[in-house]
Amino acid sequence: MKNLILIFAIALLASCQQEKIGYVDNVKLMDEYQQKIDVESKFKVKADALAKTRDSISQAFQFEAQAFQTKAQKMSQSKAQEEYAEMQQRGQIIGQQLQQQDQQLQMEGQTEMDSIVSKVKEEIKAYGQTNNYTYILGGGDGGSVLYGKDANDLTDEIVKLLNDKYKK
């Protein structure tokens, strides 16, 4: 009988343990994570440089097209059509090359951002394990936490942890 009471008491105590739950505002976390900010800045510089290159190439091509129009008036119609087709083909090739560069830059940026997201998830998991959390939920826009007490908000702690590790 004593064993039955002891087992019942242990089961009762085990069921009374509360699980430790926290949440992180995903949007705020990513907005304040310095590595993400730095990656965005780096890719903005690259995108701006690519835009300048695109603009200068487009401008040079427009000048060439204007010069061709003037020159075409002095040519035979068949010769003008032939050179116009060549110019149009060059324009398409240039457009395709610029589009490929844009896509490559977007892919590089997405790869780096995916890497950052993975790193953040790993750090949150490690934080949860170290601090004995049963769950750490994602909140913010698109998150699963509709309400949480401020005491359970781990966002600032995790942002600080991530930024401190990034500085090293």
PDB file of N, CA and C in Angstrom, residues 47-120:
ATOM      1  N   ALA A  47      23.843  45.547 -55.784  1.00  0.00           N
ATOM      2  CA  ALA A  47      22.688  45.827 -56.644  1.00  0.00           C
ATOM      3  C   ALA A  47      22.783  47.228 -57.237  1.00  0.00           C
ATOM      4  N   ASP A  48      23.223  48.191 -56.429  1.00  0.00           N
ATOM      5  CA  ASP A  48      23.394  49.560 -56.934  1.00  0.00           C
ATOM      6  C   ASP A  48      24.466  49.607 -58.019  1.00  0.00           C
ATOM      7  N   ALA A  49      25.568  48.879 -57.819  1.00  0.00           N
ATOM      8  CA  ALA A  49      26.637  48.842 -58.820  1.00  0.00           C
ATOM      9  C   ALA A  49      26.127  48.203 -60.110  1.00  0.00           C
ATOM     10  N   LEU A  50      25.357  47.146 -59.978  1.00  0.00           N
ATOM     11  CA  LEU A  50      24.790  46.485 -61.161  1.00  0.00           C
ATOM     12  C   LEU A  50      23.808  47.414 -61.878  1.00  0.00           C
ATOM     13  N   ALA A  51      23.037  48.161 -61.120  1.00  0.00           N
ATOM     14  CA  ALA A  51      22.092  49.113 -61.726  1.00  0.00           C
ATOM     15  C   ALA A  51      22.841  50.205 -62.491  1.00  0.00           C
ATOM     16  N   LYS A  52      23.942  50.687 -61.929  1.00  0.00           N
ATOM     17  CA  LYS A  52      24.740  51.701 -62.624  1.00  0.00           C
ATOM     18  C   LYS A  52      25.320  51.136 -63.913  1.00  0.00           C
ATOM     19  N   THR A  53      25.811  49.899 -63.846  1.00  0.00           N
ATOM     20  CA  THR A  53      26.354  49.251 -65.043  1.00  0.00           C
ATOM     21  C   THR A  53      25.261  49.096 -66.093  1.00  0.00           C
ATOM     22  N   ARG A  54      24.075  48.640 -65.654  1.00  0.00           N
ATOM     23  CA  ARG A  54      22.951  48.468 -66.572  1.00  0.00           C
ATOM     24  C   ARG A  54      22.589  49.801 -67.218  1.00  0.00           C
ATOM     25  N   ASP A  55      22.537  50.866 -66.402  1.00  0.00           N
ATOM     26  CA  ASP A  55      22.184  52.183 -66.931  1.00  0.00           C
ATOM     27  C   ASP A  55      23.211  52.668 -67.949  1.00  0.00           C
ATOM     28  N   SER A  56      24.498  52.474 -67.643  1.00  0.00           N
ATOM     29  CA  SER A  56      25.519  52.960 -68.581  1.00  0.00           C
ATOM     30  C   SER A  56      25.507  52.145 -69.873  1.00  0.00           C
ATOM     31  N   ILE A  57      25.288  50.844 -69.775  1.00  0.00           N
ATOM     32  CA  ILE A  57      25.210  50.007 -70.977  1.00  0.00           C
ATOM     33  C   ILE A  57      23.985  50.388 -71.799  1.00  0.00           C
ATOM     34  N   SER A  58      22.869  50.605 -71.133  1.00  0.00           N
ATOM     35  CA  SER A  58      21.639  50.998 -71.830  1.00  0.00           C
ATOM     36  C   SER A  58      21.810  52.346 -72.519  1.00  0.00           C
ATOM     37  N   GLN A  59      22.432  53.260 -71.826  1.00  0.00           N
ATOM     38  CA  GLN A  59      22.647  54.593 -72.394  1.00  0.00           C
ATOM     39  C   GLN A  59      23.563  54.507 -73.615  1.00  0.00           C
ATOM     40  N   ALA A  60      24.640  53.715 -73.510  1.00  0.00           N
ATOM     41  CA  ALA A  60      25.560  53.558 -74.645  1.00  0.00           C
ATOM     42  C   ALA A  60      24.836  52.912 -75.831  1.00  0.00           C
ATOM     43  N   PHE A  61      23.980  51.948 -75.538  1.00  0.00           N
ATOM     44  CA  PHE A  61      23.239  51.281 -76.609  1.00  0.00           C
ATOM     45  C   PHE A  61      22.250  52.246 -77.261  1.00  0.00           C
ATOM     46  N   GLN A  62      21.631  53.110 -76.461  1.00  0.00           N
ATOM     47  CA  GLN A  62      20.700  54.101 -77.021  1.00  0.00           C
ATOM     48  C   GLN A  62      21.437  55.084 -77.927  1.00  0.00           C
ATOM     49  N   PHE A  63      22.628  55.504 -77.509  1.00  0.00           N
ATOM     50  CA  PHE A  63      23.414  56.412 -78.353  1.00  0.00           C
ATOM     51  C   PHE A  63      23.772  55.721 -79.665  1.00  0.00           C
ATOM     52  N   GLU A  64      24.117  54.451 -79.574  1.00  0.00           N
ATOM     53  CA  GLU A  64      24.456  53.689 -80.763  1.00  0.00           C
ATOM     54  C   GLU A  64      23.234  53.570 -81.681  1.00  0.00           C
ATOM     55  N   ALA A  65      22.064  53.358 -81.089  1.00  0.00           N
ATOM     56  CA  ALA A  65      20.825  53.248 -81.870  1.00  0.00           C
ATOM     57  C   ALA A  65      20.502  54.568 -82.556  1.00  0.00           C
ATOM     58  N   GLN A  66      20.690  55.677 -81.851  1.00  0.00           N
ATOM     59  CA  GLN A  66      20.442  57.000 -82.454  1.00  0.00           C
ATOM     60  C   GLN A  66      21.405  57.257 -83.606  1.00  0.00           C
ATOM     61  N   ALA A  67      22.667  56.877 -83.392  1.00  0.00           N
ATOM     62  CA  ALA A  67      23.660  57.055 -84.455  1.00  0.00           C
ATOM     63  C   ALA A  67      23.305  56.188 -85.661  1.00  0.00           C
ATOM     64  N   PHE A  68      22.812  55.006 -85.384  1.00  0.00           N
ATOM     65  CA  PHE A  68      22.416  54.106 -86.474  1.00  0.00           C
ATOM     66  C   PHE A  68      21.256  54.699 -87.272  1.00  0.00           C
ATOM     67  N   GLN A  69      20.291  55.295 -86.576  1.00  0.00           N
ATOM     68  CA  GLN A  69      19.148  55.892 -87.289  1.00  0.00           C
ATOM     69  C   GLN A  69      19.611  56.957 -88.268  1.00  0.00           C
ATOM     70  N   THR A  70      20.541  57.758 -87.838  1.00  0.00           N
ATOM     71  CA  THR A  70      21.078  58.800 -88.726  1.00  0.00           C
ATOM     72  C   THR A  70      21.812  58.158 -89.904  1.00  0.00           C
ATOM     73  N   LYS A  71      22.606  57.159 -89.593  1.00  0.00           N
ATOM     74  CA  LYS A  71      23.399  56.460 -90.612  1.00  0.00           C
ATOM     75  C   LYS A  71      22.494  55.677 -91.573  1.00  0.00           C
ATOM     76  N   ALA A  72      21.403  55.118 -91.056  1.00  0.00           N
ATOM     77  CA  ALA A  72      20.509  54.273 -91.854  1.00  0.00           C
ATOM     78  C   ALA A  72      19.822  55.060 -92.972  1.00  0.00           C
ATOM     79  N   GLN A  73      19.636  56.355 -92.768  1.00  0.00           N
ATOM     80  CA  GLN A  73      18.979  57.181 -93.789  1.00  0.00           C
ATOM     81  C   GLN A  73      19.812  57.262 -95.062  1.00  0.00           C
ATOM     82  N   LYS A  74      21.129  57.047 -94.925  1.00  0.00           N
ATOM     83  CA  LYS A  74      22.027  57.134 -96.078  1.00  0.00           C
ATOM     84  C   LYS A  74      22.305  55.770 -96.695  1.00  0.00           C
ATOM     85  N   MET A  75      21.723  54.709 -96.120  1.00  0.00           N
ATOM     86  CA  MET A  75      21.966  53.344 -96.602  1.00  0.00           C
ATOM     87  C   MET A  75      20.801  52.870 -97.457  1.00  0.00           C
ATOM     88  N   SER A  76      21.071  51.789 -98.165  1.00  0.00           N
ATOM     89  CA  SER A  76      19.970  51.140 -98.890  1.00  0.00           C
ATOM     90  C   SER A  76      19.070  50.473 -97.846  1.00  0.00           C
ATOM     91  N   GLN A  77      17.825  50.264 -98.240  1.00  0.00           N
ATOM     92  CA  GLN A  77      16.856  49.712 -97.287  1.00  0.00           C
ATOM     93  C   GLN A  77      17.268  48.312 -96.833  1.00  0.00           C
ATOM     94  N   SER A  78      17.754  47.496 -97.721  1.00  0.00           N
ATOM     95  CA  SER A  78      18.145  46.124 -97.355  1.00  0.00           C
ATOM     96  C   SER A  78      19.348  46.130 -96.414  1.00  0.00           C
ATOM     97  N   LYS A  79      20.303  46.997 -96.661  1.00  0.00           N
ATOM     98  CA  LYS A  79      21.496  47.095 -95.798  1.00  0.00           C
ATOM     99  C   LYS A  79      21.086  47.637 -94.425  1.00  0.00           C
ATOM    100  N   ALA A  80      20.197  48.599 -94.394  1.00  0.00           N
ATOM    101  CA  ALA A  80      19.727  49.171 -93.127  1.00  0.00           C
ATOM    102  C   ALA A  80      18.980  48.108 -92.323  1.00  0.00           C
ATOM    103  N   GLN A  81      18.144  47.313 -92.985  1.00  0.00           N
ATOM    104  CA  GLN A  81      17.401  46.260 -92.291  1.00  0.00           C
ATOM    105  C   GLN A  81      18.352  45.196 -91.734  1.00  0.00           C
ATOM    106  N   GLU A  82      19.383  44.880 -92.488  1.00  0.00           N
ATOM    107  CA  GLU A  82      20.374  43.888 -92.047  1.00  0.00           C
ATOM    108  C   GLU A  82      21.113  44.387 -90.797  1.00  0.00           C
ATOM    109  N   GLU A  83      21.570  45.615 -90.831  1.00  0.00           N
ATOM    110  CA  GLU A  83      22.293  46.174 -89.674  1.00  0.00           C
ATOM    111  C   GLU A  83      21.351  46.383 -88.484  1.00  0.00           C
ATOM    112  N   TYR A  84      20.102  46.722 -88.774  1.00  0.00           N
ATOM    113  CA  TYR A  84      19.123  46.880 -87.698  1.00  0.00           C
ATOM    114  C   TYR A  84      18.897  45.540 -86.995  1.00  0.00           C
ATOM    115  N   ALA A  85      18.811  44.462 -87.755  1.00  0.00           N
ATOM    116  CA  ALA A  85      18.614  43.127 -87.181  1.00  0.00           C
ATOM    117  C   ALA A  85      19.814  42.746 -86.308  1.00  0.00           C
ATOM    118  N   GLU A  86      21.020  43.075 -86.790  1.00  0.00           N
ATOM    119  CA  GLU A  86      22.230  42.788 -86.002  1.00  0.00           C
ATOM    120  C   GLU A  86      22.216  43.573 -84.685  1.00  0.00           C
ATOM    121  N   MET A  87      21.827  44.838 -84.791  1.00  0.00           N
ATOM    122  CA  MET A  87      21.782  45.679 -83.595  1.00  0.00           C
ATOM    123  C   MET A  87      20.724  45.159 -82.619  1.00  0.00           C
ATOM    124  N   GLN A  88      19.602  44.747 -83.142  1.00  0.00           N
ATOM    125  CA  GLN A  88      18.525  44.220 -82.303  1.00  0.00           C
ATOM    126  C   GLN A  88      18.994  42.932 -81.598  1.00  0.00           C
ATOM    127  N   GLN A  89      19.719  42.106 -82.310  1.00  0.00           N
ATOM    128  CA  GLN A  89      20.237  40.866 -81.729  1.00  0.00           C
ATOM    129  C   GLN A  89      21.256  41.178 -80.620  1.00  0.00           C
ATOM    130  N   ARG A  90      22.126  42.144 -80.846  1.00  0.00           N
ATOM    131  CA  ARG A  90      23.097  42.554 -79.814  1.00  0.00           C
ATOM    132  C   ARG A  90      22.367  43.078 -78.581  1.00  0.00           C
ATOM    133  N   GLY A  91      21.313  43.841 -78.824  1.00  0.00           N
ATOM    134  CA  GLY A  91      20.522  44.369 -77.713  1.00  0.00           C
ATOM    135  C   GLY A  91      19.897  43.257 -76.877  1.00  0.00           C
ATOM    136  N   GLN A  92      19.398  42.215 -77.556  1.00  0.00           N
ATOM    137  CA  GLN A  92      18.821  41.079 -76.846  1.00  0.00           C
ATOM    138  C   GLN A  92      19.875  40.333 -76.031  1.00  0.00           C
ATOM    139  N   ILE A  93      21.055  40.166 -76.601  1.00  0.00           N
ATOM    140  CA  ILE A  93      22.141  39.480 -75.896  1.00  0.00           C
ATOM    141  C   ILE A  93      22.552  40.270 -74.658  1.00  0.00           C
ATOM    142  N   ILE A  94      22.670  41.573 -74.817  1.00  0.00           N
ATOM    143  CA  ILE A  94      23.019  42.428 -73.678  1.00  0.00           C
ATOM    144  C   ILE A  94      21.947  42.346 -72.602  1.00  0.00           C
ATOM    145  N   GLY A  95      20.690  42.387 -73.017  1.00  0.00           N
ATOM    146  CA  GLY A  95      19.583  42.277 -72.068  1.00  0.00           C
ATOM    147  C   GLY A  95      19.610  40.961 -71.311  1.00  0.00           C
ATOM    148  N   GLN A  96      19.900  39.875 -72.017  1.00  0.00           N
ATOM    149  CA  GLN A  96      19.970  38.559 -71.379  1.00  0.00           C
ATOM    150  C   GLN A  96      21.129  38.491 -70.386  1.00  0.00           C
ATOM    151  N   GLN A  97      22.267  39.062 -70.759  1.00  0.00           N
ATOM    152  CA  GLN A  97      23.423  39.057 -69.861  1.00  0.00           C
ATOM    153  C   GLN A  97      23.116  39.841 -68.577  1.00  0.00           C
ATOM    154  N   LEU A  98      22.484  40.979 -68.724  1.00  0.00           N
ATOM    155  CA  LEU A  98      22.128  41.784 -67.548  1.00  0.00           C
ATOM    156  C   LEU A  98      21.112  41.053 -66.675  1.00  0.00           C
ATOM    157  N   GLN A  99      20.165  40.381 -67.312  1.00  0.00           N
ATOM    158  CA  GLN A  99      19.163  39.624 -66.558  1.00  0.00           C
ATOM    159  C   GLN A  99      19.829  38.467 -65.804  1.00  0.00           C
ATOM    160  N   GLN A 100      20.794  37.815 -66.426  1.00  0.00           N
ATOM    161  CA  GLN A 100      21.523  36.735 -65.758  1.00  0.00           C
ATOM    162  C   GLN A 100      22.294  37.259 -64.549  1.00  0.00           C
ATOM    163  N   GLN A 101      22.902  38.421 -64.692  1.00  0.00           N
ATOM    164  CA  GLN A 101      23.627  39.017 -63.574  1.00  0.00           C
ATOM    165  C   GLN A 101      22.668  39.347 -62.426  1.00  0.00           C
ATOM    166  N   ASP A 102      21.498  39.876 -62.753  1.00  0.00           N
ATOM    167  CA  ASP A 102      20.473  40.159 -61.735  1.00  0.00           C
ATOM    168  C   ASP A 102      20.076  38.879 -61.006  1.00  0.00           C
ATOM    169  N   GLN A 103      19.800  37.834 -61.767  1.00  0.00           N
ATOM    170  CA  GLN A 103      19.381  36.563 -61.177  1.00  0.00           C
ATOM    171  C   GLN A 103      20.483  35.963 -60.309  1.00  0.00           C
ATOM    172  N   GLN A 104      21.717  36.073 -60.766  1.00  0.00           N
ATOM    173  CA  GLN A 104      22.842  35.539 -59.998  1.00  0.00           C
ATOM    174  C   GLN A 104      22.975  36.281 -58.669  1.00  0.00           C
ATOM    175  N   LEU A 105      22.836  37.591 -58.717  1.00  0.00           N
ATOM    176  CA  LEU A 105      22.916  38.390 -57.495  1.00  0.00           C
ATOM    177  C   LEU A 105      21.783  38.025 -56.542  1.00  0.00           C
ATOM    178  N   GLN A 106      20.583  37.849 -57.073  1.00  0.00           N
ATOM    179  CA  GLN A 106      19.447  37.450 -56.234  1.00  0.00           C
ATOM    180  C   GLN A 106      19.678  36.074 -55.608  1.00  0.00           C
ATOM    181  N   MET A 107      20.221  35.158 -56.368  1.00  0.00           N
ATOM    182  CA  MET A 107      20.488  33.817 -55.842  1.00  0.00           C
ATOM    183  C   MET A 107      21.548  33.857 -54.744  1.00  0.00           C
ATOM    184  N   GLU A 108      22.600  34.642 -54.954  1.00  0.00           N
ATOM    185  CA  GLU A 108      23.641  34.786 -53.927  1.00  0.00           C
ATOM    186  C   GLU A 108      23.048  35.360 -52.651  1.00  0.00           C
ATOM    187  N   GLY A 109      22.229  36.387 -52.806  1.00  0.00           N
ATOM    188  CA  GLY A 109      21.595  37.013 -51.648  1.00  0.00           C
ATOM    189  C   GLY A 109      20.682  36.045 -50.918  1.00  0.00           C
ATOM    190  N   GLN A 110      19.899  35.277 -51.670  1.00  0.00           N
ATOM    191  CA  GLN A 110      18.989  34.314 -51.055  1.00  0.00           C
ATOM    192  C   GLN A 110      19.763  33.222 -50.327  1.00  0.00           C
ATOM    193  N   THR A 111      20.871  32.779 -50.917  1.00  0.00           N
ATOM    194  CA  THR A 111      21.700  31.751 -50.284  1.00  0.00           C
ATOM    195  C   THR A 111      22.257  32.249 -48.960  1.00  0.00           C
ATOM    196  N   GLU A 112      22.752  33.474 -48.943  1.00  0.00           N
ATOM    197  CA  GLU A 112      23.284  34.033 -47.700  1.00  0.00           C
ATOM    198  C   GLU A 112      22.186  34.217 -46.654  1.00  0.00           C
ATOM    199  N   MET A 113      21.014  34.682 -47.081  1.00  0.00           N
ATOM    200  CA  MET A 113      19.918  34.872 -46.130  1.00  0.00           C
ATOM    201  C   MET A 113      19.439  33.527 -45.577  1.00  0.00           C
ATOM    202  N   ASP A 114      19.389  32.499 -46.421  1.00  0.00           N
ATOM    203  CA  ASP A 114      19.011  31.160 -45.950  1.00  0.00           C
ATOM    204  C   ASP A 114      20.010  30.658 -44.913  1.00  0.00           C
ATOM    205  N   SER A 115      21.277  30.939 -45.162  1.00  0.00           N
ATOM    206  CA  SER A 115      22.326  30.544 -44.218  1.00  0.00           C
ATOM    207  C   SER A 115      22.144  31.251 -42.873  1.00  0.00           C
ATOM    208  N   ILE A 116      21.802  32.522 -42.922  1.00  0.00           N
ATOM    209  CA  ILE A 116      21.580  33.281 -41.694  1.00  0.00           C
ATOM    210  C   ILE A 116      20.380  32.727 -40.931  1.00  0.00           C
ATOM    211  N   VAL A 117      19.301  32.446 -41.640  1.00  0.00           N
ATOM    212  CA  VAL A 117      18.104  31.891 -40.994  1.00  0.00           C
ATOM    213  C   VAL A 117      18.438  30.560 -40.319  1.00  0.00           C
ATOM    214  N   SER A 118      19.204  29.713 -40.993  1.00  0.00           N
ATOM    215  CA  SER A 118      19.610  28.435 -40.401  1.00  0.00           C
ATOM    216  C   SER A 118      20.439  28.655 -39.145  1.00  0.00           C
ATOM    217  N   LYS A 119      21.345  29.602 -39.221  1.00  0.00           N
ATOM    218  CA  LYS A 119      22.200  29.914 -38.067  1.00  0.00           C
ATOM    219  C   LYS A 119      21.352  30.404 -36.891  1.00  0.00           C
ATOM    220  N   VAL A 120      20.399  31.261 -37.166  1.00  0.00           N
ATOM    221  CA  VAL A 120      19.522  31.790 -36.110  1.00  0.00           C
ATOM    222  C   VAL A 120      18.732  30.649 -35.470  1.00  0.00           C
TER     223      VAL A 120
END
